[in-house]
Coordinates of N, CA and C in Angstrom, one line a residue:
M1 N 90.0 60.7 96.7 CA 89.8 62.1 97.1 C 88.8 62.7 96.1
T2 N 87.9 63.6 96.6 CA 86.9 64.2 95.7 C 87.3 65.7 95.4
F3 N 86.9 66.2 94.3 CA 87.2 67.6 93.9 C 85.9 68.3 93.7
T4 N 85.8 69.5 94.2 CA 84.7 70.4 93.9 C 85.2 71.6 93.2
L5 N 85.3 71.6 91.9 CA 85.7 72.8 91.2 C 84.6 73.2 90.3
D6 N 84.0 74.4 90.5 CA 82.8 74.7 89.9 C 82.8 75.9 89.0
T7 N 83.9 76.7 89.0 CA 83.9 77.9 88.1 C 85.0 77.7 87.1
E8 N 84.8 78.4 85.9 CA 85.7 78.3 84.8 C 86.7 79.5 84.9
Q9 N 87.8 79.4 85.6 CA 88.8 80.4 85.7 C 90.1 79.7 85.9
T10 N 91.2 80.5 85.7 CA 92.5 79.9 85.8 C 92.7 79.3 87.2
A11 N 93.2 78.1 87.2 CA 93.4 77.3 88.5 C 94.8 76.9 88.6
T12 N 95.2 76.8 89.9 CA 96.6 76.4 90.2 C 96.4 75.3 91.3
V13 N 97.2 74.2 91.1 CA 97.2 73.2 92.2 C 98.6 73.3 92.8
V14 N 98.7 73.3 94.1 CA 100.0 73.3 94.8 C 100.1 71.9 95.5
I15 N 101.1 71.2 95.1 CA 101.3 69.8 95.6 C 102.6 69.8 96.5
S16 N 102.4 69.2 97.6 CA 103.5 69.2 98.6 C 104.0 67.7 98.8
H17 N 105.3 67.5 98.6 CA 105.8 66.1 98.8 C 107.0 66.2 99.8
H18 N 106.9 65.4 100.9 CA 108.0 65.3 101.8 C 108.7 64.0 101.3
V19 N 109.9 64.1 100.7 CA 110.6 63.0 100.1 C 111.6 62.4 101.1
R20 N 111.7 61.1 101.1 CA 112.7 60.4 102.0 C 114.1 60.9 101.6
D21 N 115.0 61.0 102.5 CA 116.3 61.5 102.3 C 117.0 60.6 101.3
D22 N 116.8 59.3 101.4 CA 117.5 58.3 100.5 C 116.8 58.1 99.1
A23 N 115.7 58.9 98.9 CA 115.0 58.7 97.6 C 115.0 60.0 96.8
K24 N 115.8 61.0 97.1 CA 115.7 62.3 96.4 C 116.0 62.2 94.9
L25 N 117.0 61.4 94.6 CA 117.4 61.2 93.2 C 116.3 60.5 92.4
D26 N 115.6 59.5 93.0 CA 114.5 58.8 92.4 C 113.3 59.7 92.2
Y27 N 113.1 60.6 93.2 CA 112.0 61.6 93.1 C 112.3 62.6 92.0
E28 N 113.5 63.0 91.9 CA 113.8 64.0 90.8 C 113.6 63.3 89.4
A29 N 114.0 62.0 89.3 CA 113.7 61.3 88.1 C 112.2 61.2 87.8
W30 N 111.4 61.0 88.9 CA 110.0 60.9 88.8 C 109.4 62.3 88.3
L31 N 109.9 63.4 88.8 CA 109.5 64.7 88.4 C 109.7 64.8 86.9
N32 N 110.9 64.4 86.4 CA 111.2 64.4 85.0 C 110.2 63.6 84.1
E33 N 109.6 62.6 84.8 CA 108.6 61.8 84.1 C 107.2 62.4 84.1
I34 N 106.8 62.9 85.3 CA 105.4 63.4 85.4 C 105.2 64.8 84.8
I35 N 106.2 65.7 84.8 CA 106.0 67.0 84.2 C 105.6 67.0 82.7
P36 N 106.3 66.2 81.9 CA 105.9 66.2 80.5 C 104.4 65.7 80.3
V37 N 104.0 64.7 81.2 CA 102.7 64.2 81.1 C 101.7 65.3 81.5
A38 N 101.9 66.0 82.5 CA 101.0 67.1 82.9 C 101.0 68.2 81.8
K39 N 102.1 68.5 81.2 CA 102.1 69.5 80.1 C 101.3 69.0 78.9
S40 N 101.1 67.8 78.7 CA 100.4 67.3 77.6 C 98.9 67.4 77.7
Y41 N 98.4 67.7 78.9 CA 97.0 67.9 79.2 C 96.4 69.2 78.7
P42 N 95.2 69.2 78.2 CA 94.6 70.5 77.7 C 94.6 71.6 78.8
G43 N 94.9 72.8 78.3 CA 94.9 73.9 79.2 C 96.1 74.1 80.1
H44 N 97.1 73.3 80.0 CA 98.3 73.4 80.9 C 99.0 74.7 80.6
L45 N 99.3 75.5 81.6 CA 99.9 76.8 81.5 C 101.3 76.8 82.0
G46 N 101.7 76.0 82.8 CA 103.1 76.0 83.3 C 103.2 75.2 84.6
V47 N 104.4 74.9 84.9 CA 104.8 74.2 86.2 C 106.0 74.8 86.8
S48 N 106.0 74.9 88.1 CA 107.2 75.4 88.8 C 107.5 74.4 89.9
I49 N 108.7 74.2 90.2 CA 109.1 73.3 91.3 C 109.9 74.1 92.3
V50 N 109.5 74.1 93.5 CA 110.2 74.7 94.6 C 110.9 73.6 95.4
H51 N 112.2 73.5 95.3 CA 113.0 72.5 95.9 C 113.1 72.8 97.4
P52 N 113.4 71.8 98.2 CA 113.6 72.1 99.6 C 114.8 73.0 99.8
V53 N 114.7 73.8 100.8 CA 115.8 74.7 101.2 C 116.5 74.2 102.4
A54 N 117.8 73.8 102.2 CA 118.5 73.2 103.3 C 118.4 74.0 104.6
G55 N 118.0 73.3 105.7 CA 117.9 73.9 107.0 C 116.6 74.6 107.2
A56 N 115.7 74.8 106.1 CA 114.5 75.5 106.3 C 113.3 74.7 106.0
T57 N 113.3 73.9 104.9 CA 112.2 73.1 104.5 C 112.6 71.7 104.1
V58 N 111.7 70.8 104.2 CA 111.9 69.4 103.8 C 111.1 68.9 102.6
T59 N 110.2 69.8 102.1 CA 109.3 69.4 101.1 C 109.6 70.0 99.8
Y60 N 109.2 69.2 98.7 CA 109.2 69.7 97.4 C 107.8 70.3 97.2
T61 N 107.7 71.4 96.6 CA 106.4 72.0 96.3 C 106.3 72.1 94.7
V62 N 105.3 71.5 94.2 CA 105.1 71.5 92.8 C 103.8 72.3 92.5
I63 N 104.0 73.4 91.7 CA 102.9 74.3 91.4 C 102.6 74.1 89.9
I64 N 101.3 73.7 89.6 CA 100.9 73.5 88.2 C 99.7 74.4 88.0
R65 N 99.8 75.1 86.9 CA 98.7 76.0 86.5 C 98.0 75.5 85.2
F66 N 96.7 75.7 85.3 CA 95.8 75.3 84.1 C 94.9 76.5 83.8
Y67 N 94.5 76.5 82.5 CA 93.7 77.6 82.0 C 92.3 77.7 82.7
T68 N 91.7 76.5 82.9 CA 90.4 76.5 83.6 C 90.5 75.5 84.7
R69 N 89.5 75.6 85.6 CA 89.4 74.6 86.7 C 89.0 73.2 86.1
K70 N 88.2 73.3 85.0 CA 87.9 72.0 84.4 C 89.1 71.3 83.8
N71 N 90.0 72.1 83.2 CA 91.3 71.5 82.8 C 92.1 70.9 83.9
L72 N 92.1 71.6 85.0 CA 92.8 71.1 86.2 C 92.2 69.8 86.7
L73 N 90.9 69.8 86.8 CA 90.2 68.6 87.3 C 90.5 67.4 86.4
T74 N 90.5 67.6 85.1 CA 90.8 66.6 84.1 C 92.2 66.0 84.4
W75 N 93.2 66.8 84.7 CA 94.5 66.3 85.0 C 94.5 65.6 86.4
M76 N 93.9 66.2 87.4 CA 94.0 65.6 88.7 C 93.3 64.3 88.8
Q77 N 92.3 64.1 88.0 CA 91.5 62.8 88.1 C 92.0 61.8 87.0
S78 N 93.0 62.2 86.2 CA 93.4 61.3 85.1 C 94.0 60.0 85.6
D79 N 93.9 59.0 84.8 CA 94.5 57.7 85.1 C 96.0 57.8 85.1
A80 N 96.5 58.7 84.2 CA 98.0 58.9 84.1 C 98.6 59.4 85.4
R81 N 97.9 60.5 85.9 CA 98.4 61.0 87.2 C 98.2 60.0 88.3
K82 N 97.1 59.3 88.4 CA 97.0 58.3 89.4 C 98.1 57.3 89.4
K83 N 98.4 56.8 88.2 CA 99.5 55.8 88.1 C 100.8 56.4 88.6
L84 N 101.1 57.6 88.2 CA 102.4 58.3 88.6 C 102.4 58.6 90.1
I85 N 101.3 58.9 90.7 CA 101.2 59.1 92.1 C 101.5 57.8 92.9
K86 N 100.9 56.7 92.3 CA 101.1 55.4 92.9 C 102.6 55.1 92.8
K87 N 103.3 55.4 91.7 CA 104.7 55.1 91.5 C 105.6 55.9 92.5
V88 N 105.2 57.1 92.9 CA 106.0 57.9 93.7 C 105.9 57.6 95.2
Q89 N 104.8 57.0 95.6 CA 104.5 56.7 97.0 C 105.7 56.1 97.8
P90 N 106.5 55.2 97.2 CA 107.6 54.6 98.0 C 108.7 55.6 98.3
Y91 N 108.7 56.8 97.6 CA 109.8 57.8 97.8 C 109.4 58.8 98.9
L92 N 108.1 58.8 99.3 CA 107.5 59.8 100.1 C 107.5 59.4 101.6
V93 N 107.6 60.4 102.5 CA 107.5 60.1 103.9 C 106.0 60.1 104.2
E94 N 105.2 61.0 103.6 CA 103.8 61.1 103.8 C 103.1 61.1 102.4
D95 N 101.8 60.9 102.5 CA 101.0 60.9 101.2 C 101.1 62.2 100.4
D96 N 100.8 62.1 99.2 CA 100.6 63.2 98.3 C 99.6 64.2 98.9
K97 N 100.0 65.5 99.1 CA 99.1 66.5 99.6 C 99.0 67.6 98.6
F98 N 97.8 68.1 98.4 CA 97.6 69.2 97.5 C 96.4 70.1 97.8
F99 N 96.4 71.3 97.3 CA 95.2 72.1 97.4 C 95.2 73.0 96.1
V100 N 94.0 73.5 95.8 CA 93.7 74.2 94.6 C 93.5 75.7 95.0
R101 N 94.1 76.6 94.2 CA 93.9 78.0 94.3 C 93.6 78.6 92.9
S102 N 93.0 79.8 93.0 CA 92.7 80.5 91.7 C 93.3 81.9 91.9
G103 N 93.6 82.6 90.8 CA 94.1 83.9 90.9 C 95.6 84.0 91.0
L104 N 96.1 85.0 91.8 CA 97.5 85.4 91.8 C 98.2 84.7 93.0
D105 N 97.6 83.9 93.8 CA 98.2 83.4 95.0 C 99.3 82.3 94.8
F106 N 99.5 81.9 93.5 CA 100.6 81.0 93.3 C 101.9 81.6 93.1
W107 N 102.0 83.0 93.2 CA 103.3 83.6 93.0 C 104.3 83.2 94.1
F108 N 103.8 83.1 95.3 CA 104.6 82.8 96.5 C 104.1 81.5 97.0
T109 N 104.9 80.6 97.5 CA 104.5 79.3 98.1 C 103.5 79.5 99.2
P110 N 102.3 79.0 99.1 CA 101.3 79.2 100.2 C 101.7 78.5 101.5
Q111 N 101.2 79.0 102.6 CA 101.5 78.4 103.9 C 101.0 77.0 104.0
E112 N 99.9 76.7 103.4 CA 99.3 75.3 103.4 C 100.2 74.3 102.8
A113 N 101.2 74.7 102.0 CA 102.1 73.8 101.3 C 103.2 73.3 102.3
K114 N 103.2 73.8 103.5 CA 104.1 73.5 104.5 C 105.5 73.8 104.1
A115 N 105.7 74.8 103.3 CA 107.0 75.3 102.9 C 107.2 76.6 103.6
K116 N 108.5 77.0 103.7 CA 108.8 78.3 104.3 C 108.3 79.4 103.4
L117 N 107.6 80.4 103.9 CA 107.2 81.5 103.2 C 108.3 82.6 103.1
P118 N 108.4 83.3 102.0 CA 109.3 84.4 102.0 C 108.8 85.5 103.0
T119 N 109.7 86.3 103.5 CA 109.3 87.3 104.4 C 108.5 88.3 103.6
K120 N 107.6 89.0 104.3 CA 106.7 90.0 103.6 C 107.5 91.1 102.9
W121 N 108.6 91.6 103.5 CA 109.3 92.6 102.8 C 109.9 92.1 101.5
K122 N 110.3 90.9 101.5 CA 110.9 90.3 100.2 C 109.8 90.2 99.2
Q123 N 108.6 89.7 99.6 CA 107.5 89.7 98.7 C 107.1 91.0 98.1
L124 N 107.1 92.0 99.0 CA 106.8 93.4 98.6 C 107.8 93.9 97.6
L125 N 109.1 93.8 98.0 CA 110.2 94.3 97.1 C 110.2 93.6 95.8
M126 N 110.0 92.3 95.8 CA 110.0 91.5 94.5 C 108.8 91.9 93.7
T127 N 107.6 92.0 94.2 CA 106.4 92.3 93.5 C 106.6 93.8 92.9
W128 N 107.0 94.7 93.8 CA 107.1 96.1 93.3 C 108.2 96.2 92.2
S129 N 109.3 95.4 92.3 CA 110.4 95.5 91.3 C 109.9 94.9 90.0
A130 N 108.9 94.0 90.0 CA 108.4 93.5 88.8 C 107.3 94.4 88.2
I131 N 106.5 94.9 89.1 CA 105.4 95.7 88.6 C 105.8 97.1 88.1
F132 N 106.8 97.7 88.7 CA 107.2 99.1 88.3 C 107.6 99.1 86.8
P133 N 108.6 98.3 86.4 CA 108.9 98.4 85.0 C 107.8 97.9 84.0
L134 N 107.0 97.0 84.5 CA 105.8 96.6 83.6 C 104.8 97.8 83.5
V135 N 104.6 98.5 84.5 CA 103.6 99.7 84.4 C 104.2 100.7 83.5
L136 N 105.5 101.0 83.6 CA 106.1 101.9 82.7 C 106.0 101.5 81.2
T137 N 106.4 100.2 81.0 CA 106.4 99.7 79.7 C 105.0 99.6 79.1
M138 N 104.1 99.0 79.9 CA 102.7 98.8 79.3 C 102.0 100.1 79.1
S139 N 102.2 101.1 80.0 CA 101.5 102.4 79.8 C 102.1 103.1 78.5
A140 N 103.4 103.0 78.3 CA 104.0 103.5 77.1 C 103.5 102.8 75.9
F141 N 103.3 101.5 76.0 CA 102.8 100.7 74.9 C 101.4 101.1 74.5
V142 N 100.5 101.2 75.6 CA 99.1 101.6 75.3 C 99.1 103.0 74.7
N143 N 99.8 103.9 75.2 CA 99.9 105.3 74.6 C 100.4 105.2 73.2
W144 N 101.4 104.5 72.9 CA 101.9 104.4 71.5 C 100.9 103.8 70.6
L145 N 100.3 102.7 71.1 CA 99.2 102.0 70.2 C 98.1 102.9 70.0
A146 N 97.6 103.7 71.0 CA 96.5 104.6 70.8 C 96.9 105.7 69.8
N147 N 98.1 106.2 69.9 CA 98.5 107.2 69.0 C 98.7 106.7 67.5
S148 N 99.2 105.4 67.4 CA 99.4 104.8 66.1 C 98.1 104.6 65.4
I149 N 97.0 104.3 66.1 CA 95.8 104.1 65.4 C 94.8 105.3 65.5
S150 N 95.4 106.4 66.0 CA 94.7 107.7 66.1 C 93.4 107.6 66.9
V151 N 93.5 107.0 68.1 CA 92.4 106.8 69.0 C 92.7 107.6 70.3
T152 N 91.8 108.3 70.8 CA 92.0 109.0 72.0 C 91.3 108.2 73.1
L153 N 92.1 107.8 74.1 CA 91.6 107.0 75.2 C 91.5 107.9 76.4
G154 N 90.4 107.8 77.2 CA 90.3 108.6 78.4 C 91.2 108.0 79.4
H155 N 91.4 108.7 80.5 CA 92.3 108.3 81.6 C 91.9 106.9 82.1
E156 N 90.6 106.7 82.4 CA 90.1 105.4 83.0 C 90.3 104.3 82.1
L157 N 90.1 104.5 80.8 CA 90.3 103.4 79.8 C 91.8 103.0 79.7
T158 N 92.6 104.1 79.7 CA 94.1 103.8 79.6 C 94.5 103.0 80.8
V159 N 94.1 103.4 82.0 CA 94.4 102.7 83.2 C 93.9 101.3 83.2
L160 N 92.7 101.1 82.7 CA 92.0 99.8 82.6 C 92.9 98.9 81.7
I161 N 93.2 99.3 80.5 CA 94.0 98.5 79.6 C 95.4 98.2 80.1
T162 N 96.0 99.3 80.7 CA 97.4 99.1 81.2 C 97.4 98.1 82.4
T163 N 96.5 98.2 83.3 CA 96.5 97.3 84.5 C 96.2 95.9 84.0
F164 N 95.3 95.7 83.0 CA 95.0 94.4 82.5 C 96.3 93.8 81.9
L165 N 97.0 94.5 81.1 CA 98.3 94.0 80.5 C 99.3 93.7 81.6
V166 N 99.4 94.6 82.6 CA 100.4 94.3 83.7 C 100.1 93.0 84.4
V167 N 98.8 92.8 84.8 CA 98.5 91.6 85.5 C 98.7 90.4 84.6
L168 N 98.3 90.5 83.4 CA 98.5 89.4 82.4 C 99.9 89.0 82.4
M169 N 100.8 90.0 82.2 CA 102.2 89.7 82.1 C 102.8 89.2 83.5
M170 N 102.3 89.7 84.6 CA 102.8 89.2 85.9 C 102.4 87.8 86.1
V171 N 101.2 87.4 85.8 CA 100.7 86.1 86.1 C 101.3 85.0 85.2
Y172 N 101.4 85.3 83.9 CA 101.8 84.3 82.9 C 103.2 84.4 82.4
V173 N 103.9 85.5 82.6 CA 105.2 85.7 82.1 C 106.3 86.0 83.2
V174 N 106.1 87.0 83.9 CA 107.1 87.5 84.8 C 107.3 86.7 86.0
M175 N 106.2 86.6 86.9 CA 106.4 86.0 88.2 C 106.8 84.5 88.2
P176 N 106.3 83.7 87.3 CA 106.8 82.3 87.3 C 108.3 82.3 87.1
R177 N 108.8 83.1 86.2 CA 110.3 83.1 85.9 C 111.1 83.9 87.0
Y178 N 110.5 85.0 87.4 CA 111.2 85.8 88.4 C 111.4 85.1 89.7
T179 N 110.4 84.4 90.2 CA 110.5 83.7 91.4 C 111.5 82.5 91.3
K180 N 111.6 81.9 90.2 CA 112.6 80.9 89.9 C 114.0 81.5 90.0
L181 N 114.1 82.7 89.3 CA 115.4 83.3 89.2 C 116.0 83.8 90.6
V182 N 115.1 84.3 91.5 CA 115.6 84.8 92.8 C 115.2 83.9 93.9
H183 N 114.9 82.6 93.6 CA 114.5 81.7 94.6 C 115.4 81.6 95.9
K184 N 116.7 81.5 95.7 CA 117.6 81.4 96.8 C 117.5 82.6 97.7
W185 N 117.5 83.8 97.1 CA 117.4 85.1 97.9 C 116.0 85.1 98.6
L186 N 115.0 84.8 97.8 CA 113.6 84.9 98.3 C 113.4 84.1 99.6
F187 N 114.0 82.9 99.6 CA 113.8 82.0 100.7 C 115.0 81.9 101.7
S188 N 115.9 82.8 101.6 CA 117.0 82.9 102.5 C 116.7 83.7 103.8

């Protein structure tokens, strides 16, 4: 398979595996083997596993984030990954499937991953419930910091800094953990 990754920005690969019913324990052991290897590659930012939901999905979705597309490409084309993908093949119903995304779209499992999507109202409620306290906290922090160093920020600059901090926290801290925490509710 060839990859065409040309820009230097945060990249996410979403991998979908339909695991044979009799091989789920072997697959889980394989996950415990491949995750530390992926984490050892430069630029690795995190990994999330979306397990199948009984009665709704049959696939495992593995979401791996890297600092740059180049870092992602290094992992995806590595000999270590190729060997581990070869090792997992007997456990799968179909071949390893994946696609690459950039930006915020890894918060919720994409449709192309052939996993059940959360309803829009749950995505809205979850995103709003994460953003609201972050906006309050980050705007208070920016105001406190500006006052502490005796700098007057205009409205636009305050909003610019606050929104940057909110998005930074959402992408790297809050949403990866929050979606894991409310996974059952989100996909019910």
